[in-house]
């Protein structure tokens, strides 16, 4: 695994929203194991995905393409992820508007081709990608779900088109053979696991149960969290891992396994089914309001979770989510694009994905997907700092090497095309089941 270090940032107070980053999947139930060993209720076992590799880099084309830049979106307008779509769609729209107001890319307006990703239960993503490739897009912003992205990544990369996710966090993408065409502004869960492990160990936990849904997001984050808890000094026989089917009708058996393990802390890595899990935990006396140290992650640490359980049941539950302080100015720009917007999760990451793609096209002097891909990492690091498309674009045209820092902060993309610096909110539910941000954890990956 790559070396990681953490530093604590300045405390702040705010509200975080539910951030769903990968779809769930289901399979058959399995057998219980003894306490201290991994338990899985599915056929798939969770392993730490290797991130020790030299990721492929895109090869520029032989000649530049100067037709107008077309950007597609592959974002959840329908399906189980639909609640996540509005802030991401708004972030993309604001970025396209501002790029065009500044004169566009190569002095031509950016064209936006919108599309729905659906979820893993449908073939919506493939249909959308086929249509957008047919319309000649050079970059596709999405998907939000890691599992959905894995369904279309080969098709997109083979077409020489950039795929740029604002929300994928699965570490499967770090070494994925994507021809250097896949990027993301969301940090990998290799980093979130470290932040989560720090939260748990700072509270003094010594015996930990980790429950996670069976999909690339859940199994990967769970495996890395266990690894980081062990690195922090918790013995392996003091940790149990339970991988569950998120589509199950009941989670009583899994929760009973947790109770029998008798932990002093429980991490639940899940999505909307987390409400059922926590309700059952409360019924058997091990919920957060019962005094148990309970933690969540970006898939469930949102106010929507609080609305799905009994009043006060979540009091004291803590967790992490990729989070930066985007500020009221950006929120107002988003609301101008979508007056009905109430959540802002991954809006900044969506905005930055568009701006980075536009700047990479300017740097390449080409709107071809492979040329954009070959320049994305370079415009985010090791140059003169700039924070707007117009300023960065003008510096590029003046022959300067730029380092774009976006609304999500410093990016400094590494060779895998993802942020090497990540900010996580340290969140906590209050007595009214609403979230506050107690602090920020900054994670640096060397």
CSV table of C-alpha atoms in Angstrom, one decimal:
chain,number,residue,atom,x,y,z
A,1,UNK,CA,0.0,0.0,0.0
A,2,UNK,CA,1.1,3.6,-0.5
A,3,UNK,CA,2.3,5.6,2.4
A,4,UNK,CA,-0.3,7.9,3.9
A,5,UNK,CA,-0.1,10.6,6.5
A,6,UNK,CA,-2.8,12.6,8.2
A,7,UNK,CA,-3.0,16.1,9.7
A,8,UNK,CA,-5.9,17.6,11.6
A,9,UNK,CA,-7.4,20.8,10.0
A,10,UNK,CA,-9.2,23.7,11.6
A,11,UNK,CA,-12.5,22.9,13.2
A,12,UNK,CA,-15.7,24.1,11.6
A,13,UNK,CA,-19.4,23.6,12.0
A,14,UNK,CA,-21.8,22.8,9.1
A,15,UNK,CA,-24.3,20.4,7.7
A,16,UNK,CA,-23.2,17.5,5.5
A,17,UNK,CA,-25.5,15.7,3.1
A,18,UNK,CA,-25.8,12.1,2.1
A,19,UNK,CA,-23.1,11.1,-0.5
A,20,UNK,CA,-23.6,7.9,-2.3
A,21,UNK,CA,-20.6,6.7,-4.2
A,22,UNK,CA,-21.2,3.1,-5.3
A,23,UNK,CA,-24.2,0.9,-6.0
A,24,UNK,CA,-25.1,-2.2,-4.0
A,25,UNK,CA,-25.2,-5.7,-5.2
A,26,UNK,CA,-26.7,-9.0,-3.9
A,27,UNK,CA,-25.9,-12.7,-3.7
A,28,UNK,CA,-26.6,-15.6,-1.5
A,29,UNK,CA,-26.1,-15.9,2.2
A,30,UNK,CA,-23.2,-17.7,3.8
A,31,UNK,CA,-22.1,-19.1,7.1
A,32,UNK,CA,-21.2,-17.5,10.4
A,33,UNK,CA,-17.6,-17.7,11.7
A,34,UNK,CA,-16.1,-17.3,15.1
A,35,UNK,CA,-15.6,-13.9,16.7
A,36,UNK,CA,-12.5,-12.1,15.4
A,37,UNK,CA,-12.7,-13.7,11.9
A,38,UNK,CA,-14.3,-12.3,8.8
A,39,UNK,CA,-18.0,-13.1,8.4
A,40,UNK,CA,-19.6,-12.8,5.0
A,41,UNK,CA,-23.2,-13.2,4.1
A,42,UNK,CA,-22.4,-13.3,0.4
A,43,UNK,CA,-20.3,-15.4,-1.9
A,44,UNK,CA,-17.9,-12.5,-2.5
A,45,UNK,CA,-15.1,-12.1,0.0
A,46,UNK,CA,-13.6,-8.6,0.6
A,47,UNK,CA,-9.9,-8.1,-0.1
A,48,UNK,CA,-7.7,-5.1,-0.1
A,49,UNK,CA,-7.2,-4.0,-3.7
A,50,UNK,CA,-3.6,-3.4,-4.5
A,51,UNK,CA,-2.7,0.2,-5.4
A,52,UNK,CA,0.9,-0.5,-6.0
A,53,UNK,CA,1.2,0.0,-9.7
A,54,UNK,CA,2.3,2.4,-12.4
A,55,UNK,CA,-1.0,3.6,-13.9
A,56,UNK,CA,-1.2,3.9,-17.7
A,57,UNK,CA,-1.0,7.4,-19.1
A,58,UNK,CA,-2.8,8.7,-22.2
A,59,UNK,CA,-0.9,9.1,-25.4
A,60,UNK,CA,-1.7,12.4,-27.3
A,61,UNK,CA,-3.0,12.1,-30.9
A,62,UNK,CA,-0.9,12.8,-33.9
A,63,UNK,CA,-2.7,16.1,-34.7
A,64,UNK,CA,-4.8,18.5,-32.6
A,65,UNK,CA,-8.6,18.6,-33.0
A,66,UNK,CA,-10.1,22.1,-32.8
A,67,UNK,CA,-13.8,21.5,-33.0
A,68,UNK,CA,-15.9,22.7,-30.1
A,69,UNK,CA,-15.5,20.8,-26.9
A,70,UNK,CA,-18.5,18.5,-26.1
A,71,UNK,CA,-18.9,17.3,-22.6
A,72,UNK,CA,-21.4,14.6,-21.6
A,73,UNK,CA,-22.9,13.9,-18.2
A,74,UNK,CA,-23.5,10.4,-16.8
A,75,UNK,CA,-25.2,11.4,-13.6
A,76,UNK,CA,-28.1,9.8,-11.6
A,77,UNK,CA,-31.4,11.3,-12.7
A,78,UNK,CA,-33.3,8.1,-11.9
A,79,UNK,CA,-32.9,5.0,-9.8
A,80,UNK,CA,-31.7,4.5,-6.2
A,81,UNK,CA,-29.1,7.2,-6.7
A,82,UNK,CA,-31.4,9.9,-8.0
A,83,UNK,CA,-31.2,12.0,-4.8
A,84,UNK,CA,-27.5,12.5,-5.6
A,85,UNK,CA,-28.0,13.9,-9.0
A,86,UNK,CA,-29.2,17.5,-8.5
A,87,UNK,CA,-26.0,18.9,-6.9
A,88,UNK,CA,-23.8,17.2,-9.4
A,89,UNK,CA,-25.8,18.3,-12.3
A,90,UNK,CA,-25.8,21.9,-11.0
A,91,UNK,CA,-22.1,21.8,-10.5
A,92,UNK,CA,-21.5,20.8,-14.1
A,93,UNK,CA,-23.9,23.4,-15.4
A,94,UNK,CA,-22.3,26.2,-13.4
A,95,UNK,CA,-18.9,25.2,-14.6
A,96,UNK,CA,-20.0,25.1,-18.3
A,97,UNK,CA,-21.8,28.5,-17.9
A,98,UNK,CA,-18.7,30.1,-16.4
A,99,UNK,CA,-16.3,28.6,-19.0
A,100,UNK,CA,-18.5,29.9,-21.8
A,101,UNK,CA,-18.9,33.3,-20.1
A,102,UNK,CA,-15.1,33.5,-20.1
A,103,UNK,CA,-15.0,32.9,-23.9
A,104,UNK,CA,-15.2,29.1,-24.0
A,105,UNK,CA,-12.5,26.6,-24.9
A,106,UNK,CA,-10.3,27.5,-27.8
A,107,UNK,CA,-12.6,30.5,-28.2
A,108,UNK,CA,-15.6,28.3,-28.8
A,109,UNK,CA,-18.5,27.6,-26.5
A,110,UNK,CA,-18.5,24.3,-24.7
A,111,UNK,CA,-21.5,22.1,-25.6
A,112,UNK,CA,-23.2,20.1,-22.9
A,113,UNK,CA,-24.8,16.7,-23.7
A,114,UNK,CA,-26.7,15.6,-20.6
A,115,UNK,CA,-27.5,12.0,-19.7
A,116,UNK,CA,-28.8,9.7,-17.0
A,117,UNK,CA,-26.7,7.0,-15.3
A,118,UNK,CA,-29.5,5.1,-13.6
A,119,UNK,CA,-28.1,2.5,-11.3
A,120,UNK,CA,-26.8,-1.1,-11.4
A,121,UNK,CA,-30.3,-2.6,-11.8
A,122,UNK,CA,-30.8,-1.1,-15.3
A,123,UNK,CA,-28.7,-0.7,-18.5
A,124,UNK,CA,-29.3,3.1,-18.5
A,125,UNK,CA,-25.6,3.9,-18.3
A,126,UNK,CA,-24.7,1.9,-21.3
A,127,UNK,CA,-27.5,3.4,-23.3
A,128,UNK,CA,-26.5,7.0,-22.3
A,129,UNK,CA,-22.8,6.3,-23.1
A,130,UNK,CA,-23.6,4.9,-26.5
A,131,UNK,CA,-25.7,8.0,-27.3
A,132,UNK,CA,-23.1,10.4,-26.2
A,133,UNK,CA,-20.2,8.7,-28.0
A,134,UNK,CA,-22.4,8.8,-31.1
A,135,UNK,CA,-22.7,12.6,-30.6
A,136,UNK,CA,-18.9,13.0,-30.4
A,137,UNK,CA,-18.3,13.9,-26.8
A,138,UNK,CA,-14.7,14.2,-25.7
A,139,UNK,CA,-15.3,13.8,-22.0
A,140,UNK,CA,-18.0,12.3,-19.9
A,141,UNK,CA,-18.6,13.5,-16.3
A,142,UNK,CA,-19.7,10.5,-14.2
A,143,UNK,CA,-20.8,8.2,-13.0
A,144,UNK,CA,-21.5,8.9,-9.4
A,145,UNK,CA,-21.6,5.2,-8.5
A,146,UNK,CA,-18.3,3.2,-8.6
A,147,UNK,CA,-20.3,0.1,-9.7
A,148,UNK,CA,-21.9,2.0,-12.5
A,149,UNK,CA,-18.6,3.4,-13.7
A,150,UNK,CA,-17.2,-0.1,-13.8
A,151,UNK,CA,-20.0,-1.1,-16.2
A,152,UNK,CA,-19.0,1.5,-18.8
A,153,UNK,CA,-15.3,2.4,-18.2
A,154,UNK,CA,-14.0,0.0,-20.9
A,155,UNK,CA,-16.3,1.3,-23.5
A,156,UNK,CA,-15.5,4.9,-22.7
A,157,UNK,CA,-11.7,4.5,-22.5
A,158,UNK,CA,-11.6,2.4,-25.7
A,159,UNK,CA,-13.4,5.2,-27.5
A,160,UNK,CA,-10.6,7.6,-26.6
A,161,UNK,CA,-12.9,9.6,-24.4
A,162,UNK,CA,-12.2,11.0,-20.9
A,163,UNK,CA,-14.3,9.6,-18.1
A,164,UNK,CA,-14.2,11.9,-15.1
A,165,UNK,CA,-16.1,11.0,-12.0
A,166,UNK,CA,-17.0,13.5,-9.3
A,167,UNK,CA,-17.9,10.8,-6.8
A,168,UNK,CA,-16.3,7.4,-7.4
A,169,UNK,CA,-14.2,6.4,-4.3
A,170,UNK,CA,-13.6,2.7,-4.8
A,171,UNK,CA,-9.8,1.9,-4.8
A,172,UNK,CA,-10.4,-0.5,-7.8
A,173,UNK,CA,-9.8,2.5,-10.1
A,174,UNK,CA,-6.3,3.2,-8.9
A,175,UNK,CA,-4.7,0.5,-11.0
A,176,UNK,CA,-7.6,-0.2,-13.4
A,177,UNK,CA,-6.3,-0.6,-17.0
A,178,UNK,CA,-8.1,2.4,-18.3
A,179,UNK,CA,-5.6,3.5,-21.0
A,180,UNK,CA,-5.0,6.7,-18.9
A,181,UNK,CA,-8.5,7.9,-19.8
A,182,UNK,CA,-10.2,7.7,-16.3
A,183,UNK,CA,-10.0,10.5,-13.7
A,184,UNK,CA,-11.9,11.5,-10.6
A,185,UNK,CA,-12.1,14.5,-8.3
A,186,UNK,CA,-13.3,12.4,-5.4
A,187,UNK,CA,-10.5,10.9,-3.3
A,188,UNK,CA,-10.1,7.1,-3.2
A,189,UNK,CA,-11.3,5.2,-0.2
A,190,UNK,CA,-7.7,4.1,0.5
A,191,UNK,CA,-7.7,7.6,2.1
A,192,UNK,CA,-11.1,7.6,3.6
A,193,UNK,CA,-10.3,4.3,5.4
A,194,UNK,CA,-7.3,6.0,7.1
A,195,UNK,CA,-9.5,8.9,8.2
A,196,UNK,CA,-12.2,6.6,9.5
A,197,UNK,CA,-9.6,4.5,11.4
A,198,UNK,CA,-8.3,7.6,13.0
A,199,UNK,CA,-11.7,8.7,14.2
A,200,UNK,CA,-12.3,5.2,15.7
A,201,UNK,CA,-9.0,4.9,17.5
A,202,UNK,CA,-9.0,8.5,18.8
A,203,UNK,CA,-12.2,7.6,20.7
A,204,UNK,CA,-10.2,4.8,22.4
A,205,UNK,CA,-11.9,1.8,20.7
A,206,UNK,CA,-10.0,-1.5,21.1
A,207,UNK,CA,-12.5,-4.1,19.8
A,208,UNK,CA,-14.3,-3.2,16.5
A,209,UNK,CA,-16.9,-4.7,14.3
A,210,UNK,CA,-17.1,-3.5,10.7
A,211,UNK,CA,-20.3,-4.1,8.7
A,212,UNK,CA,-20.2,-3.4,5.0
A,213,UNK,CA,-22.4,-3.9,2.0
A,214,UNK,CA,-21.2,-6.2,-0.8
A,215,UNK,CA,-20.1,-4.0,-3.7
A,216,UNK,CA,-16.8,-2.5,-4.8
A,217,UNK,CA,-17.3,0.5,-2.5
A,218,UNK,CA,-18.3,-1.4,0.6
A,219,UNK,CA,-15.8,-4.3,0.4
A,220,UNK,CA,-12.9,-2.1,-0.5
A,221,UNK,CA,-13.5,0.5,2.2
A,222,UNK,CA,-14.1,-2.2,4.8
A,223,UNK,CA,-10.9,-4.1,3.9
A,224,UNK,CA,-8.8,-0.9,4.0
A,225,UNK,CA,-10.4,0.2,7.3
A,226,UNK,CA,-9.5,-3.1,8.9
A,227,UNK,CA,-5.9,-2.8,7.6
A,228,UNK,CA,-5.6,0.7,9.0
A,229,UNK,CA,-7.1,-0.3,12.4
A,230,UNK,CA,-4.5,-3.0,12.7
A,231,UNK,CA,-1.8,-0.5,11.7
A,232,UNK,CA,-3.0,1.7,14.5
A,233,UNK,CA,-2.4,-1.0,17.0
A,234,UNK,CA,-5.7,-2.9,17.3
A,235,UNK,CA,-5.0,-6.7,17.2
A,236,UNK,CA,-6.5,-8.6,14.3
A,237,UNK,CA,-8.5,-10.9,16.7
A,238,UNK,CA,-10.1,-7.8,18.1
A,239,UNK,CA,-11.7,-6.9,14.8
A,240,UNK,CA,-14.5,-8.7,13.0
A,241,UNK,CA,-15.7,-7.9,9.4
A,242,UNK,CA,-19.2,-8.7,8.2
A,243,UNK,CA,-20.1,-8.3,4.5
A,244,UNK,CA,-23.9,-8.2,3.9
A,245,UNK,CA,-26.3,-8.2,1.1
A,246,UNK,CA,-27.8,-4.7,1.0
A,247,UNK,CA,-31.0,-6.0,-0.7
A,248,UNK,CA,-31.8,-8.4,2.2
A,249,UNK,CA,-35.2,-8.1,3.8
A,250,UNK,CA,-33.7,-8.2,7.3
A,251,UNK,CA,-30.3,-7.6,8.9
A,252,UNK,CA,-31.1,-9.2,12.2
A,253,UNK,CA,-28.6,-12.1,11.8
A,254,UNK,CA,-25.8,-9.7,11.0
A,255,UNK,CA,-26.6,-7.4,13.9
A,256,UNK,CA,-26.9,-10.3,16.2
A,257,UNK,CA,-23.4,-11.4,15.1
A,258,UNK,CA,-22.1,-7.9,16.1
A,259,UNK,CA,-23.7,-8.1,19.5
A,260,UNK,CA,-22.2,-11.6,20.1
A,261,UNK,CA,-18.8,-10.2,19.2
A,262,UNK,CA,-19.3,-7.6,22.0
A,263,UNK,CA,-17.3,-4.7,20.4
A,264,UNK,CA,-16.8,-1.3,21.9
A,265,UNK,CA,-17.2,0.3,18.4
A,266,UNK,CA,-19.1,-0.5,15.2
A,267,UNK,CA,-18.5,0.9,11.8
A,268,UNK,CA,-21.4,0.6,9.3
A,269,UNK,CA,-20.4,1.1,5.6
A,270,UNK,CA,-23.6,1.1,3.7
A,271,UNK,CA,-26.3,3.1,2.0
A,272,UNK,CA,-30.0,3.6,2.6
A,273,UNK,CA,-30.2,0.1,4.2
A,274,UNK,CA,-28.2,1.5,7.1
A,275,UNK,CA,-31.5,2.8,8.6
A,276,UNK,CA,-32.7,-0.8,9.0
A,277,UNK,CA,-29.3,-1.9,10.5
A,278,UNK,CA,-29.2,0.9,13.0
A,279,UNK,CA,-32.8,0.3,14.0
A,280,UNK,CA,-32.1,-3.3,14.7
A,281,UNK,CA,-28.9,-2.3,16.6
A,282,UNK,CA,-31.0,-0.1,18.8
A,283,UNK,CA,-33.6,-2.9,19.4
A,284,UNK,CA,-30.8,-5.1,20.8
A,285,UNK,CA,-29.2,-2.3,22.8
A,286,UNK,CA,-26.1,-1.5,20.8
A,287,UNK,CA,-27.2,1.6,18.8
A,288,UNK,CA,-25.4,5.0,19.0
A,289,UNK,CA,-28.1,6.3,21.4
A,290,UNK,CA,-27.5,3.3,23.7
A,291,UNK,CA,-23.9,4.3,24.3
A,292,UNK,CA,-22.2,2.2,21.6
A,293,UNK,CA,-19.5,4.0,19.5
A,294,UNK,CA,-21.0,3.8,16.0
A,295,UNK,CA,-19.4,5.2,12.8
A,296,UNK,CA,-20.6,5.7,9.3
A,297,UNK,CA,-19.0,6.8,6.0
A,298,UNK,CA,-20.0,8.9,3.0
A,299,UNK,CA,-22.6,6.4,1.8
A,300,UNK,CA,-24.8,6.9,4.9
A,301,UNK,CA,-23.6,10.0,6.8
A,302,UNK,CA,-26.3,12.3,5.7
A,303,UNK,CA,-29.4,14.0,7.0
A,304,UNK,CA,-31.5,11.5,5.0
A,305,UNK,CA,-30.4,8.8,7.4
A,306,UNK,CA,-31.7,10.7,10.3
A,307,UNK,CA,-35.1,11.0,8.7
A,308,UNK,CA,-35.4,7.3,8.2
A,309,UNK,CA,-35.0,6.3,11.9
A,310,UNK,CA,-36.8,7.1,15.2
A,311,UNK,CA,-36.2,10.5,16.7
A,312,UNK,CA,-32.9,10.7,18.7
A,313,UNK,CA,-31.8,7.2,17.6
A,314,UNK,CA,-28.6,8.5,15.9
A,315,UNK,CA,-27.4,10.7,18.7
A,316,UNK,CA,-23.7,10.5,19.0
A,317,UNK,CA,-23.1,8.5,15.8
A,318,UNK,CA,-19.9,9.8,14.0
A,319,UNK,CA,-18.4,9.3,10.6
A,320,UNK,CA,-16.5,10.6,7.6
A,321,UNK,CA,-17.3,11.9,4.2
A,322,UNK,CA,-15.2,13.7,1.5
A,323,UNK,CA,-16.0,17.3,2.4
A,324,UNK,CA,-14.6,20.7,1.9
A,325,UNK,CA,-16.0,24.1,2.8
A,326,UNK,CA,-17.3,25.3,-0.6
A,327,UNK,CA,-18.5,28.6,1.0
A,328,UNK,CA,-21.7,30.6,0.5
A,329,UNK,CA,-20.6,32.2,-2.8
A,330,UNK,CA,-20.4,28.8,-4.6
A,331,UNK,CA,-23.6,27.7,-3.0
A,332,UNK,CA,-25.4,30.8,-4.4
A,333,UNK,CA,-23.9,30.0,-7.9
A,334,UNK,CA,-25.3,26.5,-7.6
A,335,UNK,CA,-28.7,27.8,-6.5
A,336,UNK,CA,-28.8,30.1,-9.5
A,337,UNK,CA,-28.5,27.1,-11.7
A,338,UNK,CA,-31.1,25.1,-9.7
A,339,UNK,CA,-33.2,27.1,-7.3
A,340,UNK,CA,-34.6,23.9,-5.8
A,341,UNK,CA,-31.2,22.7,-4.7
A,342,UNK,CA,-31.0,21.8,-1.0
A,343,UNK,CA,-27.9,19.5,-0.9
A,344,UNK,CA,-24.4,20.3,-2.2
A,345,UNK,CA,-22.7,16.9,-1.9
A,346,UNK,CA,-20.2,16.4,-4.8
A,347,UNK,CA,-21.3,19.7,-6.5
A,348,UNK,CA,-17.8,21.1,-6.1
A,349,UNK,CA,-16.2,17.9,-7.4
A,350,UNK,CA,-18.5,18.0,-10.5
A,351,UNK,CA,-17.6,21.7,-11.1
A,352,UNK,CA,-13.9,21.0,-10.8
A,353,UNK,CA,-14.1,18.0,-13.2
A,354,UNK,CA,-15.5,20.3,-15.9
A,355,UNK,CA,-13.0,23.1,-15.3
A,356,UNK,CA,-10.0,20.7,-15.3
A,357,UNK,CA,-11.2,19.2,-18.5
A,358,UNK,CA,-11.5,22.6,-20.1
A,359,UNK,CA,-8.1,23.7,-19.0
A,360,UNK,CA,-6.5,20.5,-20.2
A,361,UNK,CA,-8.0,21.1,-23.6
A,362,UNK,CA,-6.6,24.6,-23.6
A,363,UNK,CA,-3.2,23.2,-22.6
A,364,UNK,CA,-3.3,20.7,-25.4
A,365,UNK,CA,-4.7,23.2,-27.9
A,366,UNK,CA,-7.0,20.3,-28.8
A,367,UNK,CA,-10.5,19.0,-27.9
A,368,UNK,CA,-9.6,15.4,-28.6
A,369,UNK,CA,-10.3,13.1,-25.7
A,370,UNK,CA,-6.8,11.6,-25.7
A,371,UNK,CA,-5.2,15.1,-25.8
A,372,UNK,CA,-7.3,16.3,-22.9
A,373,UNK,CA,-6.4,13.1,-20.9
A,374,UNK,CA,-2.7,13.6,-21.5
A,375,UNK,CA,-2.9,17.1,-19.9
A,376,UNK,CA,-5.3,16.7,-17.0
A,377,UNK,CA,-2.8,15.7,-14.3
A,378,UNK,CA,-0.4,18.5,-15.4
A,379,UNK,CA,-2.9,21.3,-15.0
A,380,UNK,CA,-3.5,20.3,-11.3
A,381,UNK,CA,0.0,20.4,-10.0
A,382,UNK,CA,3.6,21.8,-10.0
A,383,UNK,CA,2.9,25.2,-11.5
A,384,UNK,CA,1.6,28.7,-10.8
A,385,UNK,CA,-1.4,28.6,-8.6
A,386,UNK,CA,-4.7,29.8,-10.1
A,387,UNK,CA,-8.3,29.2,-9.1
A,388,UNK,CA,-10.6,30.2,-11.9
A,389,UNK,CA,-10.9,29.0,-15.5
A,390,UNK,CA,-10.4,32.5,-16.9
A,391,UNK,CA,-7.2,33.2,-14.9
A,392,UNK,CA,-5.8,29.7,-15.5
A,393,UNK,CA,-6.7,29.8,-19.2
A,394,UNK,CA,-4.9,33.2,-19.7
A,395,UNK,CA,-1.8,31.9,-17.9
A,396,UNK,CA,-1.8,28.9,-20.2
A,397,UNK,CA,-2.0,31.1,-23.3
A,398,UNK,CA,0.9,33.2,-21.8
A,399,UNK,CA,3.0,30.0,-21.8
A,400,UNK,CA,2.9,29.5,-18.0
A,401,UNK,CA,2.7,26.1,-16.3
A,402,UNK,CA,-0.4,26.2,-14.1
A,403,UNK,CA,-1.6,24.5,-10.9
A,404,UNK,CA,-5.4,24.7,-10.7
A,405,UNK,CA,-6.8,24.6,-7.2
A,406,UNK,CA,-10.6,24.2,-7.4
A,407,UNK,CA,-13.6,24.9,-5.3
A,408,UNK,CA,-12.7,21.6,-3.5
A,409,UNK,CA,-9.3,22.9,-2.6
A,410,UNK,CA,-5.8,21.7,-3.6
A,411,UNK,CA,-6.0,18.7,-6.0
A,412,UNK,CA,-2.4,17.8,-7.0
A,413,UNK,CA,-3.5,14.8,-9.0
A,414,UNK,CA,-1.2,11.7,-8.8
A,415,UNK,CA,-0.4,9.3,-11.6
A,416,UNK,CA,-3.7,7.5,-11.3
A,417,UNK,CA,-5.6,10.7,-12.1
A,418,UNK,CA,-7.0,11.4,-8.7
A,419,UNK,CA,-6.4,13.9,-5.8
A,420,UNK,CA,-3.4,13.1,-3.7
A,421,UNK,CA,-4.7,15.4,-1.0
A,422,UNK,CA,-8.2,14.7,0.5
A,423,UNK,CA,-10.3,16.6,2.9
A,424,UNK,CA,-12.9,14.6,5.0
A,425,UNK,CA,-15.5,16.0,7.3
A,426,UNK,CA,-15.6,14.6,10.8
A,427,UNK,CA,-19.4,14.4,11.2
A,428,UNK,CA,-21.6,13.7,14.2
A,429,UNK,CA,-25.4,13.3,14.6
A,430,UNK,CA,-27.0,15.4,17.3
A,431,UNK,CA,-30.0,14.6,19.5
A,432,UNK,CA,-32.4,15.6,16.8
A,433,UNK,CA,-30.8,13.2,14.2
A,434,UNK,CA,-29.2,16.0,12.2
A,435,UNK,CA,-25.6,16.3,11.3
A,436,UNK,CA,-22.9,18.8,12.2
A,437,UNK,CA,-19.3,18.9,11.0
A,438,UNK,CA,-17.0,18.9,14.0
A,439,UNK,CA,-13.7,19.1,12.2
A,440,UNK,CA,-11.9,18.3,9.0
A,441,UNK,CA,-9.3,15.6,8.5
A,442,UNK,CA,-6.7,16.2,5.8
A,443,UNK,CA,-5.2,13.1,4.3
A,444,UNK,CA,-2.0,13.2,2.1
A,445,UNK,CA,-1.1,10.3,0.0
A,446,UNK,CA,2.6,10.1,-1.0
